[in-house]
């Protein structure tokens, strides 16, 4: 017997790539269960599917930084935190210190849809009832309706997992002037923020203030304490945009609206900023 749940959840996370650095990503999760009927004449109650399986996915990878085996650098583990130090691309640098739950270490050479799918299946199946014999997951990005960018960030004021300093999203962007969609401007912003780290200026510190990691000469550094613990990072300045705002989607939409308005003061500006799939904020200027 087969049971399926389409769009069970969306995984919003970042992953480490030896070429691109920290890449913000959002993947829709479709689930199929194969097994025998239980005493309730079900493979698994839909309520449990949505609660238990979604919970496992959220716990092991959502809003984390996924790291493969073959990074160009090192990971060190301590009692209350892990540290990461690596290079990527053309001698770009990234270092992070964060509580353990901010990391997702995956036994693979490269973070891909296929390697994450295998990791999730191996994690989920042992935690399900014995009547379930097999599970299948289909991970996929949202269908493109406009230009999009991959970004990573951290929200220190957030009570939940958004406080983790490197997690991210794959987000579409809509820009209109005077009620007319402007694909050219959408592409400009998508290109500007492709694989970017969006930082908040008030979180910036000097390299000498870092506690657990070491910055390189051209790095910018950030740190904050949130409810889950102490977070800090250093990243090559060219891979970071430091904004005078918190990097919530509401503030991002308002920031882009203000920047576009400066370029087109005579036009009514509308910005539709997304945070991953199916959610976001609209701002006018």
PDB file of C-alpha atoms in Angstrom:
ATOM      1  CA  UNK A   1       0.000   0.000   0.000  1.00  0.00           C
ATOM      2  CA  UNK A   2       1.194   3.504  -0.835  1.00  0.00           C
ATOM      3  CA  UNK A   3       0.512   6.807   0.909  1.00  0.00           C
ATOM      4  CA  UNK A   4       1.698  10.164  -0.424  1.00  0.00           C
ATOM      5  CA  UNK A   5       1.823  13.736   0.858  1.00  0.00           C
ATOM      6  CA  UNK A   6       2.807  16.428  -1.605  1.00  0.00           C
ATOM      7  CA  UNK A   7       4.413  19.630  -0.316  1.00  0.00           C
ATOM      8  CA  UNK A   8       4.830  18.135   3.149  1.00  0.00           C
ATOM      9  CA  UNK A   9       7.212  20.930   4.101  1.00  0.00           C
ATOM     10  CA  UNK A  10       9.891  23.265   2.756  1.00  0.00           C
ATOM     11  CA  UNK A  11      13.500  22.921   3.847  1.00  0.00           C
ATOM     12  CA  UNK A  12      15.056  26.380   4.283  1.00  0.00           C
ATOM     13  CA  UNK A  13      18.769  25.954   4.926  1.00  0.00           C
ATOM     14  CA  UNK A  14      22.234  26.809   3.668  1.00  0.00           C
ATOM     15  CA  UNK A  15      24.829  24.374   2.444  1.00  0.00           C
ATOM     16  CA  UNK A  16      28.568  24.653   2.041  1.00  0.00           C
ATOM     17  CA  UNK A  17      29.983  24.410  -1.470  1.00  0.00           C
ATOM     18  CA  UNK A  18      33.699  24.419  -2.275  1.00  0.00           C
ATOM     19  CA  UNK A  19      33.035  26.715  -5.251  1.00  0.00           C
ATOM     20  CA  UNK A  20      30.176  28.953  -4.074  1.00  0.00           C
ATOM     21  CA  UNK A  21      30.613  29.092  -0.303  1.00  0.00           C
ATOM     22  CA  UNK A  22      27.457  29.184   1.829  1.00  0.00           C
ATOM     23  CA  UNK A  23      24.481  28.773  -0.496  1.00  0.00           C
ATOM     24  CA  UNK A  24      20.987  29.564   0.767  1.00  0.00           C
ATOM     25  CA  UNK A  25      18.433  27.039  -0.470  1.00  0.00           C
ATOM     26  CA  UNK A  26      14.714  26.230  -0.240  1.00  0.00           C
ATOM     27  CA  UNK A  27      13.461  22.814  -1.340  1.00  0.00           C
ATOM     28  CA  UNK A  28       9.876  21.601  -1.368  1.00  0.00           C
ATOM     29  CA  UNK A  29       9.498  18.088   0.072  1.00  0.00           C
ATOM     30  CA  UNK A  30       7.106  15.513  -1.425  1.00  0.00           C
ATOM     31  CA  UNK A  31       6.774  12.259   0.541  1.00  0.00           C
ATOM     32  CA  UNK A  32       5.688   8.727  -0.406  1.00  0.00           C
ATOM     33  CA  UNK A  33       5.321   5.909   2.134  1.00  0.00           C
ATOM     34  CA  UNK A  34       5.152   2.198   1.222  1.00  0.00           C
ATOM     35  CA  UNK A  35       3.961  -0.378   3.736  1.00  0.00           C
ATOM     36  CA  UNK A  36       1.257  -2.553   5.204  1.00  0.00           C
ATOM     37  CA  UNK A  37      -1.945  -1.316   6.775  1.00  0.00           C
ATOM     38  CA  UNK A  38      -1.830  -0.964  10.553  1.00  0.00           C
ATOM     39  CA  UNK A  39      -4.601  -1.743  13.055  1.00  0.00           C
ATOM     40  CA  UNK A  40      -6.321   1.493  12.041  1.00  0.00           C
ATOM     41  CA  UNK A  41      -6.366   0.352   8.392  1.00  0.00           C
ATOM     42  CA  UNK A  42      -3.851   3.046   7.534  1.00  0.00           C
ATOM     43  CA  UNK A  43      -0.238   3.089   6.437  1.00  0.00           C
ATOM     44  CA  UNK A  44       0.218   6.067   8.755  1.00  0.00           C
ATOM     45  CA  UNK A  45      -2.225   8.665   9.994  1.00  0.00           C
ATOM     46  CA  UNK A  46      -1.859  11.909   8.022  1.00  0.00           C
ATOM     47  CA  UNK A  47      -1.665  13.797  11.289  1.00  0.00           C
ATOM     48  CA  UNK A  48       1.393  11.772  12.298  1.00  0.00           C
ATOM     49  CA  UNK A  49       2.941  12.182   8.853  1.00  0.00           C
ATOM     50  CA  UNK A  50       2.702  15.941   9.105  1.00  0.00           C
ATOM     51  CA  UNK A  51       3.787  16.066  12.741  1.00  0.00           C
ATOM     52  CA  UNK A  52       6.378  13.308  13.069  1.00  0.00           C
ATOM     53  CA  UNK A  53       8.094  13.229   9.684  1.00  0.00           C
ATOM     54  CA  UNK A  54       8.035  16.994   9.220  1.00  0.00           C
ATOM     55  CA  UNK A  55       9.407  17.248  12.769  1.00  0.00           C
ATOM     56  CA  UNK A  56      12.330  14.955  11.955  1.00  0.00           C
ATOM     57  CA  UNK A  57      13.177  16.954   8.839  1.00  0.00           C
ATOM     58  CA  UNK A  58      12.960  20.236  10.729  1.00  0.00           C
ATOM     59  CA  UNK A  59      15.144  18.892  13.509  1.00  0.00           C
ATOM     60  CA  UNK A  60      17.972  17.473  11.398  1.00  0.00           C
ATOM     61  CA  UNK A  61      18.467  19.983   8.562  1.00  0.00           C
ATOM     62  CA  UNK A  62      16.005  22.876   8.450  1.00  0.00           C
ATOM     63  CA  UNK A  63      17.578  26.271   9.266  1.00  0.00           C
ATOM     64  CA  UNK A  64      21.030  24.712   9.582  1.00  0.00           C
ATOM     65  CA  UNK A  65      24.274  24.903   7.616  1.00  0.00           C
ATOM     66  CA  UNK A  66      24.738  21.572   5.817  1.00  0.00           C
ATOM     67  CA  UNK A  67      28.407  20.602   5.517  1.00  0.00           C
ATOM     68  CA  UNK A  68      29.825  17.739   3.385  1.00  0.00           C
ATOM     69  CA  UNK A  69      32.910  15.680   4.137  1.00  0.00           C
ATOM     70  CA  UNK A  70      35.320  17.190   1.647  1.00  0.00           C
ATOM     71  CA  UNK A  71      35.359  20.843   2.649  1.00  0.00           C
ATOM     72  CA  UNK A  72      38.535  22.803   2.026  1.00  0.00           C
ATOM     73  CA  UNK A  73      39.119  23.295   5.712  1.00  0.00           C
ATOM     74  CA  UNK A  74      38.186  21.862   9.082  1.00  0.00           C
ATOM     75  CA  UNK A  75      35.422  21.398  11.642  1.00  0.00           C
ATOM     76  CA  UNK A  76      36.211  21.169  15.349  1.00  0.00           C
ATOM     77  CA  UNK A  77      33.812  20.115  18.082  1.00  0.00           C
ATOM     78  CA  UNK A  78      33.706  21.442  21.632  1.00  0.00           C
ATOM     79  CA  UNK A  79      31.359  20.926  24.553  1.00  0.00           C
ATOM     80  CA  UNK A  80      28.917  23.682  23.667  1.00  0.00           C
ATOM     81  CA  UNK A  81      29.793  24.602  20.089  1.00  0.00           C
ATOM     82  CA  UNK A  82      31.423  23.626  16.814  1.00  0.00           C
ATOM     83  CA  UNK A  83      33.781  25.693  14.714  1.00  0.00           C
ATOM     84  CA  UNK A  84      34.151  25.714  10.942  1.00  0.00           C
ATOM     85  CA  UNK A  85      37.025  27.212   8.957  1.00  0.00           C
ATOM     86  CA  UNK A  86      37.206  26.815   5.203  1.00  0.00           C
ATOM     87  CA  UNK A  87      38.145  28.379   1.886  1.00  0.00           C
ATOM     88  CA  UNK A  88      36.058  28.299  -1.261  1.00  0.00           C
ATOM     89  CA  UNK A  89      36.055  29.636  -4.797  1.00  0.00           C
ATOM     90  CA  UNK A  90      39.027  31.825  -5.627  1.00  0.00           C
ATOM     91  CA  UNK A  91      40.609  31.953  -2.173  1.00  0.00           C
ATOM     92  CA  UNK A  92      37.457  33.175  -0.398  1.00  0.00           C
ATOM     93  CA  UNK A  93      37.149  32.466   3.321  1.00  0.00           C
ATOM     94  CA  UNK A  94      34.373  31.484   5.701  1.00  0.00           C
ATOM     95  CA  UNK A  95      34.601  30.686   9.404  1.00  0.00           C
ATOM     96  CA  UNK A  96      31.812  30.117  11.898  1.00  0.00           C
ATOM     97  CA  UNK A  97      31.367  29.208  15.543  1.00  0.00           C
ATOM     98  CA  UNK A  98      27.901  28.202  16.691  1.00  0.00           C
ATOM     99  CA  UNK A  99      26.014  25.774  18.931  1.00  0.00           C
ATOM    100  CA  UNK A 100      25.892  22.198  17.659  1.00  0.00           C
ATOM    101  CA  UNK A 101      22.338  22.476  16.362  1.00  0.00           C
ATOM    102  CA  UNK A 102      23.369  25.129  13.837  1.00  0.00           C
ATOM    103  CA  UNK A 103      25.273  22.475  11.828  1.00  0.00           C
ATOM    104  CA  UNK A 104      24.145  19.496   9.759  1.00  0.00           C
ATOM    105  CA  UNK A 105      27.078  17.213   8.906  1.00  0.00           C
ATOM    106  CA  UNK A 106      26.287  14.923   5.980  1.00  0.00           C
ATOM    107  CA  UNK A 107      28.438  11.960   4.954  1.00  0.00           C
ATOM    108  CA  UNK A 108      28.849  12.942   1.309  1.00  0.00           C
ATOM    109  CA  UNK A 109      31.375  14.623  -0.950  1.00  0.00           C
ATOM    110  CA  UNK A 110      28.878  17.236  -2.155  1.00  0.00           C
ATOM    111  CA  UNK A 111      25.570  18.639  -0.967  1.00  0.00           C
ATOM    112  CA  UNK A 112      23.027  17.905  -3.684  1.00  0.00           C
ATOM    113  CA  UNK A 113      19.345  17.022  -3.837  1.00  0.00           C
ATOM    114  CA  UNK A 114      20.394  13.384  -4.157  1.00  0.00           C
ATOM    115  CA  UNK A 115      22.778  13.367  -1.170  1.00  0.00           C
ATOM    116  CA  UNK A 116      20.326  15.242   1.071  1.00  0.00           C
ATOM    117  CA  UNK A 117      17.525  12.882   0.015  1.00  0.00           C
ATOM    118  CA  UNK A 118      19.631   9.841   0.948  1.00  0.00           C
ATOM    119  CA  UNK A 119      20.552  11.428   4.286  1.00  0.00           C
ATOM    120  CA  UNK A 120      16.927  12.200   5.143  1.00  0.00           C
ATOM    121  CA  UNK A 121      15.648   8.744   4.154  1.00  0.00           C
ATOM    122  CA  UNK A 122      18.329   7.091   6.311  1.00  0.00           C
ATOM    123  CA  UNK A 123      17.416   9.399   9.213  1.00  0.00           C
ATOM    124  CA  UNK A 124      13.623   9.147   8.965  1.00  0.00           C
ATOM    125  CA  UNK A 125      12.928   5.463   8.207  1.00  0.00           C
ATOM    126  CA  UNK A 126      14.311   3.968  11.475  1.00  0.00           C
ATOM    127  CA  UNK A 127      12.023   6.297  13.449  1.00  0.00           C
ATOM    128  CA  UNK A 128       8.796   5.160  11.737  1.00  0.00           C
ATOM    129  CA  UNK A 129       6.460   2.261  12.706  1.00  0.00           C
ATOM    130  CA  UNK A 130       7.447  -1.251  11.620  1.00  0.00           C
ATOM    131  CA  UNK A 131       4.637  -1.522   9.056  1.00  0.00           C
ATOM    132  CA  UNK A 132       6.344   1.104   6.882  1.00  0.00           C
ATOM    133  CA  UNK A 133       8.761  -0.697   4.602  1.00  0.00           C
ATOM    134  CA  UNK A 134      10.062   2.098   2.392  1.00  0.00           C
ATOM    135  CA  UNK A 135       9.925   5.853   2.055  1.00  0.00           C
ATOM    136  CA  UNK A 136      10.620   8.068  -0.916  1.00  0.00           C
ATOM    137  CA  UNK A 137      11.340  11.788  -0.809  1.00  0.00           C
ATOM    138  CA  UNK A 138      11.301  14.156  -3.765  1.00  0.00           C
ATOM    139  CA  UNK A 139      13.113  17.424  -3.064  1.00  0.00           C
ATOM    140  CA  UNK A 140      12.676  20.243  -5.555  1.00  0.00           C
ATOM    141  CA  UNK A 141      13.067  24.011  -5.821  1.00  0.00           C
ATOM    142  CA  UNK A 142      10.076  26.212  -6.482  1.00  0.00           C
ATOM    143  CA  UNK A 143       9.084  26.699 -10.121  1.00  0.00           C
ATOM    144  CA  UNK A 144      10.551  30.013 -11.267  1.00  0.00           C
ATOM    145  CA  UNK A 145       8.074  32.811 -11.909  1.00  0.00           C
ATOM    146  CA  UNK A 146      10.658  35.582 -11.673  1.00  0.00           C
ATOM    147  CA  UNK A 147      14.376  35.996 -11.050  1.00  0.00           C
ATOM    148  CA  UNK A 148      15.688  34.639  -7.753  1.00  0.00           C
ATOM    149  CA  UNK A 149      18.753  34.699  -5.537  1.00  0.00           C
ATOM    150  CA  UNK A 150      20.319  32.432  -2.914  1.00  0.00           C
ATOM    151  CA  UNK A 151      21.107  34.188   0.355  1.00  0.00           C
ATOM    152  CA  UNK A 152      22.196  33.291   3.869  1.00  0.00           C
ATOM    153  CA  UNK A 153      21.643  35.253   7.061  1.00  0.00           C
ATOM    154  CA  UNK A 154      20.956  35.023  10.795  1.00  0.00           C
ATOM    155  CA  UNK A 155      18.352  36.789  12.938  1.00  0.00           C
ATOM    156  CA  UNK A 156      19.586  37.242  16.490  1.00  0.00           C
ATOM    157  CA  UNK A 157      16.230  38.566  17.745  1.00  0.00           C
ATOM    158  CA  UNK A 158      14.313  35.496  16.577  1.00  0.00           C
ATOM    159  CA  UNK A 159      13.225  33.046  19.276  1.00  0.00           C
ATOM    160  CA  UNK A 160      13.268  30.090  16.887  1.00  0.00           C
ATOM    161  CA  UNK A 161      15.802  28.565  14.523  1.00  0.00           C
ATOM    162  CA  UNK A 162      16.131  31.670  12.333  1.00  0.00           C
ATOM    163  CA  UNK A 163      18.646  32.907  14.912  1.00  0.00           C
ATOM    164  CA  UNK A 164      21.231  30.461  13.560  1.00  0.00           C
ATOM    165  CA  UNK A 165      23.841  32.662  11.979  1.00  0.00           C
ATOM    166  CA  UNK A 166      24.209  30.844   8.648  1.00  0.00           C
ATOM    167  CA  UNK A 167      20.949  29.520   7.286  1.00  0.00           C
ATOM    168  CA  UNK A 168      19.265  30.631   4.124  1.00  0.00           C
ATOM    169  CA  UNK A 169      16.711  30.630   1.382  1.00  0.00           C
ATOM    170  CA  UNK A 170      16.262  30.530  -2.377  1.00  0.00           C
ATOM    171  CA  UNK A 171      14.008  33.502  -2.970  1.00  0.00           C
ATOM    172  CA  UNK A 172      12.249  35.031  -5.922  1.00  0.00           C
ATOM    173  CA  UNK A 173      11.898  38.797  -6.187  1.00  0.00           C
ATOM    174  CA  UNK A 174       9.257  40.971  -7.808  1.00  0.00           C
ATOM    175  CA  UNK A 175       9.808  44.639  -8.676  1.00  0.00           C
ATOM    176  CA  UNK A 176       7.291  46.907 -10.382  1.00  0.00           C
ATOM    177  CA  UNK A 177       7.367  50.597 -11.263  1.00  0.00           C
ATOM    178  CA  UNK A 178       4.065  52.384 -11.766  1.00  0.00           C
ATOM    179  CA  UNK A 179       2.277  49.040 -11.764  1.00  0.00           C
ATOM    180  CA  UNK A 180       4.489  47.558 -14.509  1.00  0.00           C
ATOM    181  CA  UNK A 181       6.737  44.568 -13.754  1.00  0.00           C
ATOM    182  CA  UNK A 182      10.422  45.301 -14.282  1.00  0.00           C
ATOM    183  CA  UNK A 183      12.328  42.091 -15.100  1.00  0.00           C
ATOM    184  CA  UNK A 184      15.525  44.052 -15.709  1.00  0.00           C
ATOM    185  CA  UNK A 185      15.539  45.364 -12.126  1.00  0.00           C
ATOM    186  CA  UNK A 186      14.601  41.943 -10.793  1.00  0.00           C
ATOM    187  CA  UNK A 187      17.619  40.457 -12.558  1.00  0.00           C
ATOM    188  CA  UNK A 188      19.894  43.221 -11.259  1.00  0.00           C
ATOM    189  CA  UNK A 189      18.985  42.454  -7.647  1.00  0.00           C
ATOM    190  CA  UNK A 190      19.091  38.692  -8.210  1.00  0.00           C
ATOM    191  CA  UNK A 191      22.588  39.001  -9.662  1.00  0.00           C
ATOM    192  CA  UNK A 192      23.699  41.398  -6.900  1.00  0.00           C
ATOM    193  CA  UNK A 193      22.647  38.980  -4.151  1.00  0.00           C
ATOM    194  CA  UNK A 194      23.427  35.630  -5.743  1.00  0.00           C
ATOM    195  CA  UNK A 195      25.038  33.404  -3.063  1.00  0.00           C
ATOM    196  CA  UNK A 196      25.359  36.411  -0.759  1.00  0.00           C
ATOM    197  CA  UNK A 197      25.539  36.647   3.007  1.00  0.00           C
ATOM    198  CA  UNK A 198      23.194  39.415   4.188  1.00  0.00           C
ATOM    199  CA  UNK A 199      24.496  40.830   7.449  1.00  0.00           C
ATOM    200  CA  UNK A 200      23.137  43.417   9.872  1.00  0.00           C
ATOM    201  CA  UNK A 201      25.482  46.323  10.552  1.00  0.00           C
ATOM    202  CA  UNK A 202      24.857  46.342  14.314  1.00  0.00           C
ATOM    203  CA  UNK A 203      26.178  42.755  14.508  1.00  0.00           C
ATOM    204  CA  UNK A 204      29.552  43.671  13.001  1.00  0.00           C
ATOM    205  CA  UNK A 205      32.613  43.347  15.237  1.00  0.00           C
ATOM    206  CA  UNK A 206      36.356  43.642  14.752  1.00  0.00           C
ATOM    207  CA  UNK A 207      38.486  40.567  14.075  1.00  0.00           C
ATOM    208  CA  UNK A 208      40.142  40.991  17.471  1.00  0.00           C
ATOM    209  CA  UNK A 209      36.767  40.504  19.203  1.00  0.00           C
ATOM    210  CA  UNK A 210      36.240  36.997  17.805  1.00  0.00           C
ATOM    211  CA  UNK A 211      36.325  34.355  20.543  1.00  0.00           C
ATOM    212  CA  UNK A 212      36.549  30.994  18.780  1.00  0.00           C
ATOM    213  CA  UNK A 213      37.605  31.585  15.165  1.00  0.00           C
ATOM    214  CA  UNK A 214      40.283  33.523  13.289  1.00  0.00           C
ATOM    215  CA  UNK A 215      39.547  35.973  10.516  1.00  0.00           C
ATOM    216  CA  UNK A 216      41.626  36.569   7.411  1.00  0.00           C
ATOM    217  CA  UNK A 217      42.792  39.990   6.297  1.00  0.00           C
ATOM    218  CA  UNK A 218      39.907  40.770   3.929  1.00  0.00           C
ATOM    219  CA  UNK A 219      37.163  39.318   6.151  1.00  0.00           C
ATOM    220  CA  UNK A 220      34.277  41.091   7.805  1.00  0.00           C
ATOM    221  CA  UNK A 221      33.190  39.683  11.163  1.00  0.00           C
ATOM    222  CA  UNK A 222      29.893  39.386  13.018  1.00  0.00           C
ATOM    223  CA  UNK A 223      28.753  38.027  16.373  1.00  0.00           C
ATOM    224  CA  UNK A 224      25.736  37.933  18.642  1.00  0.00           C
ATOM    225  CA  UNK A 225      24.232  36.030  21.518  1.00  0.00           C
ATOM    226  CA  UNK A 226      20.720  34.637  21.036  1.00  0.00           C
ATOM    227  CA  UNK A 227      18.536  32.246  23.018  1.00  0.00           C
ATOM    228  CA  UNK A 228      20.296  29.165  21.566  1.00  0.00           C
ATOM    229  CA  UNK A 229      23.752  30.478  22.426  1.00  0.00           C
ATOM    230  CA  UNK A 230      26.689  32.469  21.073  1.00  0.00           C
ATOM    231  CA  UNK A 231      27.225  32.793  17.310  1.00  0.00           C
ATOM    232  CA  UNK A 232      30.087  34.339  15.384  1.00  0.00           C
ATOM    233  CA  UNK A 233      31.403  34.282  11.850  1.00  0.00           C
ATOM    234  CA  UNK A 234      33.984  35.763   9.493  1.00  0.00           C
ATOM    235  CA  UNK A 235      33.547  35.922   5.733  1.00  0.00           C
ATOM    236  CA  UNK A 236      35.348  37.491   2.789  1.00  0.00           C
ATOM    237  CA  UNK A 237      33.975  40.998   2.402  1.00  0.00           C
ATOM    238  CA  UNK A 238      33.228  40.483  -1.296  1.00  0.00           C
ATOM    239  CA  UNK A 239      30.717  37.737  -0.423  1.00  0.00           C
ATOM    240  CA  UNK A 240      28.788  39.840   2.086  1.00  0.00           C
ATOM    241  CA  UNK A 241      26.372  42.781   1.918  1.00  0.00           C
ATOM    242  CA  UNK A 242      26.144  44.661   5.223  1.00  0.00           C
ATOM    243  CA  UNK A 243      22.716  46.263   5.584  1.00  0.00           C
ATOM    244  CA  UNK A 244      21.568  48.924   8.086  1.00  0.00           C
ATOM    245  CA  UNK A 245      18.572  46.736   9.014  1.00  0.00           C
ATOM    246  CA  UNK A 246      17.648  43.388  10.457  1.00  0.00           C
ATOM    247  CA  UNK A 247      17.514  40.929   7.573  1.00  0.00           C
ATOM    248  CA  UNK A 248      13.925  39.798   8.076  1.00  0.00           C
ATOM    249  CA  UNK A 249      11.982  39.556   4.822  1.00  0.00           C
ATOM    250  CA  UNK A 250       9.922  42.576   5.879  1.00  0.00           C
ATOM    251  CA  UNK A 251      13.024  44.705   6.305  1.00  0.00           C
ATOM    252  CA  UNK A 252      14.578  43.353   3.109  1.00  0.00           C
ATOM    253  CA  UNK A 253      11.472  44.328   1.126  1.00  0.00           C
ATOM    254  CA  UNK A 254      11.487  47.808   2.652  1.00  0.00           C
ATOM    255  CA  UNK A 255      15.230  48.222   2.021  1.00  0.00           C
ATOM    256  CA  UNK A 256      14.979  47.239  -1.655  1.00  0.00           C
ATOM    257  CA  UNK A 257      11.968  49.539  -2.084  1.00  0.00           C
ATOM    258  CA  UNK A 258      13.969  52.454  -0.709  1.00  0.00           C
ATOM    259  CA  UNK A 259      16.964  51.718  -2.928  1.00  0.00           C
ATOM    260  CA  UNK A 260      14.824  51.405  -6.061  1.00  0.00           C
ATOM    261  CA  UNK A 261      12.946  54.595  -5.166  1.00  0.00           C
ATOM    262  CA  UNK A 262      16.248  56.494  -5.046  1.00  0.00           C
ATOM    263  CA  UNK A 263      16.880  55.456  -8.650  1.00  0.00           C
ATOM    264  CA  UNK A 264      13.299  56.088  -9.808  1.00  0.00           C
ATOM    265  CA  UNK A 265      11.906  58.872  -7.601  1.00  0.00           C
ATOM    266  CA  UNK A 266       9.120  59.708 -10.033  1.00  0.00           C
ATOM    267  CA  UNK A 267       7.687  56.173 -10.030  1.00  0.00           C
ATOM    268  CA  UNK A 268       5.505  54.262  -7.569  1.00  0.00           C
ATOM    269  CA  UNK A 269       7.625  51.319  -6.423  1.00  0.00           C
ATOM    270  CA  UNK A 270       6.306  47.919  -5.353  1.00  0.00           C
ATOM    271  CA  UNK A 271       8.640  45.214  -4.045  1.00  0.00           C
ATOM    272  CA  UNK A 272       7.556  41.620  -3.471  1.00  0.00           C
ATOM    273  CA  UNK A 273      10.312  39.927  -1.500  1.00  0.00           C
ATOM    274  CA  UNK A 274      10.110  36.215  -0.762  1.00  0.00           C
ATOM    275  CA  UNK A 275      11.602  34.197   2.057  1.00  0.00           C
ATOM    276  CA  UNK A 276      11.878  30.808   0.429  1.00  0.00           C
ATOM    277  CA  UNK A 277       8.651  29.343  -0.938  1.00  0.00           C
ATOM    278  CA  UNK A 278       5.152  30.789  -0.683  1.00  0.00           C
ATOM    279  CA  UNK A 279       5.820  33.438   1.946  1.00  0.00           C
ATOM    280  CA  UNK A 280       7.253  36.911   1.976  1.00  0.00           C
ATOM    281  CA  UNK A 281       6.544  40.609   2.295  1.00  0.00           C
ATOM    282  CA  UNK A 282       5.373  43.476   0.078  1.00  0.00           C
ATOM    283  CA  UNK A 283       6.678  47.024   0.433  1.00  0.00           C
ATOM    284  CA  UNK A 284       5.773  50.230  -1.378  1.00  0.00           C
ATOM    285  CA  UNK A 285       7.721  53.442  -1.895  1.00  0.00           C
TER     286      UNK A 285
END
